[in-house]
CSV table of C-alpha atoms in Angstrom, one decimal:
chain,number,residue,atom,x,y,z
A,1,MET,CA,-14.3,-17.4,39.2
A,2,LEU,CA,-12.1,-19.5,37.0
A,3,LYS,CA,-14.7,-19.6,34.3
A,4,THR,CA,-15.1,-15.8,34.4
A,5,ARG,CA,-11.3,-15.2,34.2
A,6,SER,CA,-11.0,-17.5,31.2
A,7,SER,CA,-13.9,-16.0,29.3
A,8,THR,CA,-12.9,-12.3,29.7
A,9,PRO,CA,-9.7,-12.5,27.6
A,10,THR,CA,-11.6,-14.3,24.9
A,11,ARG,CA,-14.2,-11.5,24.6
A,12,LEU,CA,-11.5,-8.8,24.6
A,13,SER,CA,-9.6,-10.7,21.9
A,14,VAL,CA,-12.7,-10.9,19.7
A,15,SER,CA,-13.3,-7.1,20.2
A,16,ALA,CA,-9.7,-6.3,19.3
A,17,LYS,CA,-9.9,-8.3,16.1
A,18,GLN,CA,-13.1,-6.5,15.2
A,19,ILE,CA,-11.7,-3.1,15.8
A,20,VAL,CA,-8.6,-3.9,13.7
A,21,CYS,CA,-11.0,-5.2,10.9
A,22,VAL,CA,-13.1,-2.1,11.1
A,23,CYS,CA,-10.0,0.1,10.8
A,24,PHE,CA,-8.9,-1.9,7.7
A,25,VAL,CA,-12.3,-1.3,6.1
A,26,PHE,CA,-11.9,2.4,6.5
A,27,LEU,CA,-8.3,2.3,5.2
A,28,VAL,CA,-9.5,0.6,2.0
A,29,ILE,CA,-12.3,3.1,1.5
A,30,GLY,CA,-9.8,5.9,2.1
A,31,LEU,CA,-7.4,4.5,-0.5
A,32,ASN,CA,-10.2,4.4,-3.1
A,33,ASP,CA,-11.6,7.8,-2.3
A,34,ALA,CA,-8.3,9.7,-2.3
A,35,ALA,CA,-6.9,8.0,-5.4
A,36,SER,CA,-9.8,9.3,-7.6
A,37,GLY,CA,-8.2,12.8,-7.7
A,38,VAL,CA,-4.9,11.5,-9.1
A,39,LEU,CA,-6.8,9.4,-11.7
A,40,ILE,CA,-8.8,12.3,-13.1
A,41,ALA,CA,-6.2,13.1,-15.7
A,42,SER,CA,-5.9,9.5,-16.8
A,43,ILE,CA,-9.6,9.1,-17.1
A,44,GLN,CA,-9.9,12.3,-19.1
A,45,ALA,CA,-7.2,11.0,-21.5
A,46,GLN,CA,-8.7,7.5,-21.8
A,47,TYR,CA,-12.2,8.6,-22.6
A,48,ASP,CA,-11.4,12.0,-24.2
A,49,VAL,CA,-13.7,14.0,-22.0
A,50,ASP,CA,-13.4,17.5,-20.3
A,51,LYS,CA,-13.3,18.3,-16.6
A,52,ALA,CA,-17.0,18.9,-16.3
A,53,THR,CA,-17.8,15.5,-17.9
A,54,VAL,CA,-15.2,13.6,-15.8
A,55,ALA,CA,-16.7,15.3,-12.7
A,56,LEU,CA,-19.7,13.1,-13.3
A,57,THR,CA,-17.7,10.3,-11.8
A,58,PHE,CA,-18.1,12.1,-8.4
A,59,LEU,CA,-21.8,12.9,-9.0
A,60,CYS,CA,-22.9,9.4,-9.9
A,61,GLY,CA,-21.7,8.1,-6.6
A,62,THR,CA,-24.4,10.3,-5.0
A,63,THR,CA,-27.1,7.8,-6.0
A,64,GLY,CA,-25.3,5.0,-4.2
A,65,PHE,CA,-24.8,7.1,-1.1
A,66,LEU,CA,-28.5,8.2,-1.2
A,67,ILE,CA,-29.5,4.5,-1.3
A,68,ALA,CA,-27.3,3.8,1.7
A,69,ALA,CA,-28.7,6.8,3.6
A,70,LEU,CA,-32.3,5.6,3.2
A,71,THR,CA,-31.8,1.9,3.8
A,72,SER,CA,-28.9,1.3,6.2
A,73,GLY,CA,-31.0,1.8,9.4
A,74,PRO,CA,-34.0,-0.4,8.4
A,75,LEU,CA,-31.7,-3.0,6.8
A,76,ARG,CA,-29.7,-3.3,10.0
A,77,GLU,CA,-32.8,-4.2,11.9
A,78,LEU,CA,-33.8,-6.6,9.2
A,79,LEU,CA,-30.5,-8.3,8.4
A,80,GLY,CA,-28.4,-7.6,11.5
A,81,THR,CA,-25.0,-5.9,11.5
A,82,ARG,CA,-22.9,-8.8,10.1
A,83,ARG,CA,-25.1,-9.5,7.1
A,84,LEU,CA,-25.4,-5.9,6.2
A,85,LEU,CA,-21.7,-5.3,6.4
A,86,LEU,CA,-21.1,-8.3,4.1
A,87,LEU,CA,-23.7,-6.9,1.7
A,88,GLY,CA,-22.1,-3.5,1.6
A,89,MET,CA,-18.7,-5.0,0.9
A,90,VAL,CA,-20.1,-7.2,-1.9
A,91,PHE,CA,-21.5,-4.0,-3.5
A,92,PHE,CA,-18.2,-2.3,-3.2
A,93,LEU,CA,-16.3,-5.2,-4.7
A,94,LEU,CA,-18.7,-5.5,-7.7
A,95,GLY,CA,-18.1,-1.9,-8.6
A,96,LEU,CA,-14.3,-2.1,-8.3
A,97,ALA,CA,-14.3,-5.3,-10.5
A,98,GLY,CA,-16.2,-3.5,-13.2
A,99,LEU,CA,-14.0,-0.4,-13.2
A,100,SER,CA,-10.9,-2.6,-13.5
A,101,LEU,CA,-12.2,-4.0,-16.8
A,102,LEU,CA,-12.0,-0.5,-18.5
A,103,PRO,CA,-15.7,-0.3,-19.5
A,104,PRO,CA,-17.2,2.4,-21.7
A,105,PHE,CA,-17.5,5.8,-20.0
A,106,ALA,CA,-21.2,5.5,-19.4
A,107,LEU,CA,-20.9,2.2,-17.7
A,108,PHE,CA,-17.8,3.4,-15.9
A,109,THR,CA,-19.9,6.1,-14.2
A,110,LEU,CA,-22.8,3.7,-13.5
A,111,LEU,CA,-20.4,1.3,-11.7
A,112,LEU,CA,-19.7,4.1,-9.2
A,113,VAL,CA,-23.3,3.6,-7.8
A,114,PRO,CA,-22.6,0.2,-6.1
A,115,ILE,CA,-19.3,1.5,-4.9
A,116,GLY,CA,-21.0,4.5,-3.3
A,117,CYS,CA,-23.8,2.3,-1.9
A,118,GLY,CA,-21.3,-0.2,-0.5
A,119,SER,CA,-19.0,2.3,1.1
A,120,GLY,CA,-22.0,4.3,2.4
A,121,ILE,CA,-23.5,1.2,4.1
A,122,LEU,CA,-20.1,0.3,5.6
A,123,GLU,CA,-19.4,3.7,6.9
A,124,ALA,CA,-22.9,4.1,8.4
A,125,VAL,CA,-23.0,0.8,10.2
A,126,LEU,CA,-19.4,0.9,11.5
A,127,ASN,CA,-19.6,4.5,12.7
A,128,ALA,CA,-22.8,3.7,14.6
A,129,SER,CA,-21.3,0.5,16.0
A,130,ILE,CA,-18.2,2.3,17.4
A,131,ALA,CA,-20.3,5.3,18.6
A,132,SER,CA,-22.2,2.9,20.9
A,133,LEU,CA,-19.0,1.6,22.6
A,134,PRO,CA,-17.3,3.0,25.7
A,135,ARG,CA,-14.6,5.6,25.0
A,136,ARG,CA,-16.3,6.2,21.6
A,137,THR,CA,-14.4,9.5,21.1
A,138,VAL,CA,-11.0,7.9,21.1
A,139,LEU,CA,-12.1,4.8,19.1
A,140,LEU,CA,-13.8,7.0,16.5
A,141,THR,CA,-10.6,9.0,16.2
A,142,TYR,CA,-8.6,5.9,15.4
A,143,LEU,CA,-11.3,4.7,13.0
A,144,HIS,CA,-11.2,7.9,11.0
A,145,ALA,CA,-7.4,8.0,11.3
A,146,SER,CA,-7.4,4.7,9.4
A,147,TYR,CA,-9.4,6.3,6.6
A,148,GLY,CA,-6.9,9.2,6.6
A,149,ILE,CA,-4.0,6.8,6.4
A,150,GLY,CA,-5.6,5.2,3.3
A,151,ALA,CA,-6.3,8.6,1.9
A,152,LEU,CA,-2.6,9.5,2.5
A,153,LEU,CA,-1.2,6.4,0.8
A,154,GLY,CA,-3.7,6.5,-2.1
A,155,PRO,CA,-2.4,9.5,-4.1
A,156,THR,CA,1.3,8.5,-3.4
A,157,PHE,CA,0.7,4.9,-4.5
A,158,VAL,CA,-1.3,5.8,-7.6
A,159,SER,CA,1.0,8.6,-8.8
A,160,THR,CA,4.0,6.3,-8.4
A,161,TRP,CA,2.0,3.5,-10.2
A,162,LEU,CA,1.3,5.8,-13.2
A,163,VAL,CA,4.9,7.2,-13.3
A,164,ILE,CA,6.3,3.7,-13.8
A,165,GLY,CA,3.9,3.2,-16.7
A,166,LEU,CA,1.4,0.7,-15.3
A,167,PRO,CA,-2.2,1.0,-16.7
A,168,TRP,CA,-4.4,3.3,-14.5
A,169,ASN,CA,-7.4,0.9,-14.5
A,170,THR,CA,-5.3,-1.8,-12.7
A,171,VAL,CA,-5.3,0.4,-9.6
A,172,TYR,CA,-8.9,-0.8,-9.1
A,173,THR,CA,-7.7,-4.4,-9.3
A,174,CYS,CA,-5.4,-3.7,-6.4
A,175,TRP,CA,-8.3,-2.2,-4.4
A,176,TRP,CA,-10.4,-5.2,-5.3
A,177,VAL,CA,-7.8,-7.6,-3.9
A,178,LEU,CA,-7.7,-5.6,-0.7
A,179,GLY,CA,-11.5,-5.5,-0.6
A,180,LEU,CA,-11.6,-9.3,-0.8
A,181,LEU,CA,-9.4,-9.5,2.3
A,182,VAL,CA,-11.8,-7.1,4.0
A,183,LEU,CA,-14.8,-9.2,3.1
A,184,LEU,CA,-13.1,-12.3,4.5
A,185,GLY,CA,-12.2,-10.4,7.7
A,186,LEU,CA,-15.7,-9.2,8.2
A,187,ALA,CA,-17.1,-12.7,7.7
A,188,LEU,CA,-14.7,-14.1,10.3
A,189,THR,CA,-14.7,-11.4,13.0
A,190,PHE,CA,-18.3,-10.2,13.0
A,191,LYS,CA,-19.9,-13.5,14.1
A,192,MET,CA,-20.9,-11.7,17.2
A,193,PRO,CA,-21.6,-7.9,17.9
A,194,LEU,CA,-18.9,-5.6,19.2
A,195,ASN,CA,-18.4,-6.0,22.9
A,196,GLY,CA,-20.4,-3.3,24.8
A,197,SER,CA,-22.2,-2.2,21.7
A,198,LYS,CA,-25.9,-1.4,21.9
A,199,MET,CA,-26.3,-2.0,18.2
A,200,GLU,CA,-28.0,-5.3,18.7
A,201,GLU,CA,-30.7,-4.3,21.2
A,202,THR,CA,-34.3,-5.5,21.1
A,203,LYS,CA,-36.1,-3.9,18.2
A,204,GLY,CA,-38.6,-1.2,19.0
A,205,GLU,CA,-42.0,-0.5,17.5
A,206,GLY,CA,-42.4,1.5,14.4
A,207,ASN,CA,-40.1,2.3,11.5
A,208,VAL,CA,-36.7,3.4,12.8
A,209,LEU,CA,-36.0,5.4,9.6
A,210,VAL,CA,-39.3,7.4,10.0
A,211,ALA,CA,-38.5,8.0,13.6
A,212,THR,CA,-35.0,9.3,12.7
A,213,LEU,CA,-36.3,11.6,10.0
A,214,HIS,CA,-38.5,13.3,12.6
A,215,LEU,CA,-35.4,14.4,14.5
A,216,PRO,CA,-34.4,18.0,13.5
A,217,ILE,CA,-31.0,17.5,15.1
A,218,ALA,CA,-30.4,14.6,12.7
A,219,TRP,CA,-31.1,16.8,9.7
A,220,ILE,CA,-28.9,19.6,10.9
A,221,ALA,CA,-26.0,17.3,11.7
A,222,ALA,CA,-26.5,15.6,8.3
A,223,LEU,CA,-26.2,19.0,6.6
A,224,PHE,CA,-23.0,19.7,8.6
A,225,LEU,CA,-21.5,16.4,7.6
A,226,LEU,CA,-22.6,16.9,4.0
A,227,LEU,CA,-20.7,20.2,3.9
A,228,TYR,CA,-17.7,18.9,5.8
A,229,VAL,CA,-17.2,15.8,3.6
A,230,GLY,CA,-17.8,18.0,0.5
A,231,LEU,CA,-15.0,20.3,1.6
A,232,GLU,CA,-12.6,17.5,2.6
A,233,VAL,CA,-13.0,15.5,-0.6
A,234,SER,CA,-13.2,18.5,-2.9
A,235,LEU,CA,-9.8,19.7,-1.7
A,236,GLY,CA,-8.3,16.2,-1.8
A,237,SER,CA,-9.7,15.4,-5.3
A,238,TRP,CA,-8.8,18.7,-7.0
A,239,CYS,CA,-5.6,19.5,-5.1
A,240,TYR,CA,-3.5,17.4,-7.4
A,241,SER,CA,-4.8,19.1,-10.6
A,242,TYR,CA,-4.5,22.5,-8.9
A,243,LEU,CA,-0.9,21.9,-8.1
A,244,ILE,CA,0.3,20.4,-11.4
A,245,GLU,CA,-1.7,22.6,-13.7
A,246,GLY,CA,-2.1,25.8,-11.7
A,247,ARG,CA,1.3,25.7,-9.9
A,248,ARG,CA,3.2,23.7,-12.6
A,249,LEU,CA,4.5,21.1,-10.2
A,250,SER,CA,5.6,17.8,-11.7
A,251,PRO,CA,3.1,14.9,-11.5
A,252,LEU,CA,5.2,13.0,-9.0
A,253,LEU,CA,5.8,16.1,-6.8
A,254,GLY,CA,2.1,17.0,-7.1
A,255,GLY,CA,1.1,13.6,-5.9
A,256,TRP,CA,3.4,13.9,-2.9
A,257,ALA,CA,2.1,17.4,-2.1
A,258,ASN,CA,-1.5,16.1,-2.4
A,259,SER,CA,-0.5,13.4,0.1
A,260,GLY,CA,0.7,16.2,2.5
A,261,TYR,CA,-3.0,17.2,2.7
A,262,TRP,CA,-4.0,13.7,3.7
A,263,LEU,CA,-1.0,13.5,6.0
A,264,GLY,CA,-2.4,16.5,7.9
A,265,LEU,CA,-5.8,14.8,8.1
A,266,VAL,CA,-4.2,11.6,9.6
A,267,LEU,CA,-2.1,13.6,12.1
A,268,GLY,CA,-5.1,15.6,13.2
A,269,ARG,CA,-7.1,12.5,13.9
A,270,MET,CA,-4.2,10.8,15.7
A,271,LEU,CA,-2.9,13.7,17.7
A,272,LEU,CA,-6.0,15.7,18.7
A,273,GLY,CA,-7.8,12.9,20.5
A,274,GLY,CA,-6.5,14.0,23.9
A,275,PHE,CA,-7.3,17.7,23.1
A,276,ILE,CA,-10.9,16.8,22.3
A,277,GLU,CA,-11.3,14.8,25.6
A,278,ARG,CA,-9.9,17.8,27.5
A,279,VAL,CA,-11.9,20.7,25.9
A,280,GLY,CA,-15.0,18.7,24.9
A,281,GLU,CA,-16.6,18.0,21.5
A,282,LYS,CA,-18.1,21.5,21.0
A,283,ARG,CA,-15.0,23.6,21.6
A,284,ALA,CA,-12.9,21.1,19.6
A,285,ILE,CA,-15.2,21.5,16.5
A,286,GLN,CA,-15.2,25.3,16.8
A,287,SER,CA,-11.4,25.5,17.2
A,288,CYS,CA,-10.9,23.2,14.2
A,289,GLY,CA,-13.4,25.1,12.0
A,290,ILE,CA,-11.6,28.4,12.7
A,291,GLY,CA,-8.2,26.7,11.9
A,292,VAL,CA,-9.6,25.4,8.5
A,293,VAL,CA,-10.7,29.0,7.5
A,294,ILE,CA,-7.3,30.4,8.5
A,295,GLY,CA,-5.5,27.7,6.4
A,296,LEU,CA,-7.6,28.3,3.4
A,297,LEU,CA,-7.0,32.0,3.6
A,298,VAL,CA,-3.3,31.5,3.7
A,299,ALA,CA,-3.3,29.2,0.7
A,300,TRP,CA,-5.5,31.6,-1.2
A,301,LEU,CA,-3.8,35.0,-0.4
A,302,LEU,CA,-0.2,33.8,-0.3
A,303,PRO,CA,0.2,31.8,-3.5
A,304,ILE,CA,3.8,30.5,-3.0
A,305,ASN,CA,4.3,26.9,-3.6
A,306,ILE,CA,5.8,25.9,-0.3
A,307,VAL,CA,3.3,28.0,1.6
A,308,VAL,CA,0.4,26.4,-0.3
A,309,ALA,CA,1.7,23.0,0.5
A,310,ILE,CA,2.0,23.8,4.2
A,311,ALA,CA,-1.4,25.4,4.2
A,312,PHE,CA,-3.0,22.4,2.7
A,313,CYS,CA,-1.4,20.2,5.3
A,314,TRP,CA,-2.7,22.5,8.0
A,315,VAL,CA,-6.2,22.5,6.6
A,316,GLY,CA,-6.1,18.7,6.6
A,317,PHE,CA,-4.8,18.7,10.2
A,318,CYS,CA,-7.8,20.9,11.3
A,319,LEU,CA,-10.4,19.0,9.3
A,320,GLY,CA,-9.1,15.6,10.5
A,321,PRO,CA,-11.0,15.1,13.8
A,322,ILE,CA,-14.2,16.9,13.0
A,323,PHE,CA,-16.1,14.0,11.5
A,324,SER,CA,-15.5,11.6,14.4
A,325,THR,CA,-16.1,14.3,16.9
A,326,ILE,CA,-19.6,15.2,15.6
A,327,ILE,CA,-20.5,11.5,15.6
A,328,SER,CA,-19.4,11.2,19.2
A,329,LEU,CA,-21.4,14.3,20.1
A,330,MET,CA,-24.6,12.9,18.6
A,331,ALA,CA,-24.3,9.7,20.7
A,332,LYS,CA,-24.9,11.9,23.7
A,333,TYR,CA,-28.3,13.2,22.4
A,334,LEU,CA,-29.9,10.2,20.8
A,335,SER,CA,-31.4,7.0,22.2
A,336,SER,CA,-29.5,3.8,21.6
A,337,ARG,CA,-32.2,2.5,19.2
A,338,LEU,CA,-32.2,5.6,17.1
A,339,LEU,CA,-28.4,6.0,17.3
A,340,SER,CA,-27.7,3.5,14.6
A,341,SER,CA,-30.3,4.8,12.1
A,342,ALA,CA,-29.5,8.4,12.8
A,343,ILE,CA,-25.7,8.0,12.4
A,344,GLY,CA,-26.4,5.9,9.3
A,345,PHE,CA,-28.5,8.7,7.9
A,346,MET,CA,-26.0,11.4,8.9
A,347,THR,CA,-22.9,9.6,7.6
A,348,SER,CA,-24.6,8.5,4.3
A,349,VAL,CA,-25.9,12.0,3.6
A,350,GLY,CA,-22.5,13.3,4.6
A,351,SER,CA,-20.9,10.8,2.1
A,352,MET,CA,-23.1,12.3,-0.6
A,353,GLY,CA,-20.9,15.4,-0.2
A,354,ALA,CA,-18.0,13.4,-1.5
A,355,ALA,CA,-19.9,13.1,-4.8
A,356,PHE,CA,-21.7,16.4,-5.2
A,357,PHE,CA,-19.2,19.0,-4.1
A,358,PRO,CA,-16.2,17.7,-6.2
A,359,TRP,CA,-18.6,17.5,-9.1
A,360,LEU,CA,-19.6,21.1,-8.6
A,361,ALA,CA,-16.0,22.1,-8.2
A,362,GLY,CA,-15.2,20.3,-11.5
A,363,ASN,CA,-17.9,22.3,-13.3
A,364,LEU,CA,-16.7,25.6,-11.9
A,365,ILE,CA,-13.1,24.8,-12.8
A,366,GLN,CA,-14.2,23.8,-16.3
A,367,HIS,CA,-16.1,27.1,-16.9
A,368,PHE,CA,-13.6,29.4,-15.2
A,369,SER,CA,-10.2,28.0,-14.2
A,370,LEU,CA,-8.4,26.1,-11.4
A,371,SER,CA,-8.0,29.4,-9.6
A,372,VAL,CA,-11.7,29.1,-8.5
A,373,LEU,CA,-10.8,26.2,-6.2
A,374,MET,CA,-9.8,28.2,-3.2
A,375,PRO,CA,-12.7,30.7,-3.1
A,376,TYR,CA,-15.0,27.7,-3.7
A,377,ALA,CA,-13.5,25.9,-0.7
A,378,MET,CA,-13.8,29.1,1.4
A,379,MET,CA,-17.5,29.3,0.5
A,380,VAL,CA,-18.1,25.6,1.6
A,381,ALA,CA,-16.2,26.2,4.8
A,382,PHE,CA,-18.3,29.2,5.8
A,383,LEU,CA,-21.5,27.2,5.0
A,384,MET,CA,-20.2,24.4,7.2
A,385,LEU,CA,-19.6,26.8,10.1
A,386,GLY,CA,-23.1,28.3,9.5
A,387,SER,CA,-24.6,24.8,9.9
A,388,TRP,CA,-22.6,24.3,13.1
A,389,LEU,CA,-24.1,27.5,14.5
A,390,ALA,CA,-27.5,26.2,13.6
A,391,LEU,CA,-26.8,23.0,15.4
A,392,GLN,CA,-25.8,25.0,18.5
A,393,THR,CA,-29.1,26.7,18.6
A,394,HIS,CA,-31.0,23.4,18.7
A,395,PRO,CA,-32.3,22.7,22.3
A,396,GLN,CA,-30.7,19.2,22.4
A,397,ALA,CA,-27.3,20.6,21.5
């Protein structure tokens, strides 16, 4: 009995350190993702390119996310969780180091591939790891709240950084230093799997990726996440330009207003966990989806600055818990062996939305105007709700 009592706190302590490290990983990814919207104007000025061209910075990350989608599941079985996490972080750091050196624009866009691949691997593996733990709904909510905190701080930090006259490319140096701390944390805390996680089970026969790709529910859920992430990041990336050019806010105020959107995202993830546990994942997603549509309509049809700012915050609040809730829902339908690969596939495909949809928005804005952002967001929101209805008609759902 004495031995059992002494070993239990140790296991819990290790798990707590791992959870904290995982949250820090998502915070750094959120910082980098959300900062890109504020940096668009500086990138345009530096390289003398238009909005459609600078939007390639979003699209080029798609290649990296696609690589992560196709390889994270098989690589986890081959390398194990710890080695794959370290590999993903190394890719992420290499890309950031290159961007901080202010390379030519062609190389700048190419360096987004390892960043996309690294963040895609990290998000896929860590989402699957947390989804296989007890009380996954609450833990996933905290995990994605950490991303939201990073996304909240990113625009505020970068806009302040630019206002005081510091070079925009040195922002990536700051992210690189934080990423180095993440790499060290992963190396120290993931010497063993997360307590209670089924991630490290005995390997089954056959290719786990092939088995995953034969699951219709995985494809439908991946489409849902693709549209969800596309909507979330499109609004976060182009909100700043929309506010300072379309609404004529000052750059500093525009950065703070953009942060209000990410603040709503964080609050939604932190405050709606109890609501999700009471009503269930399905009703929670439906309620949040309706709330997103209402917020977008208000921002579009009542174009008053204060109303738009509040509406963006509300949209972020409703979008906040959707990602973690769908991951938690999928854990109910999939076997423990396929869970890792399926969530890896779903989240990596979903992450591709962070590259494709902001790129598409940039091209539409270039050819029309920034006023196209709100109807574009409405279109993506309705497509997302349509994919949710398709998921509901699947027998397993």
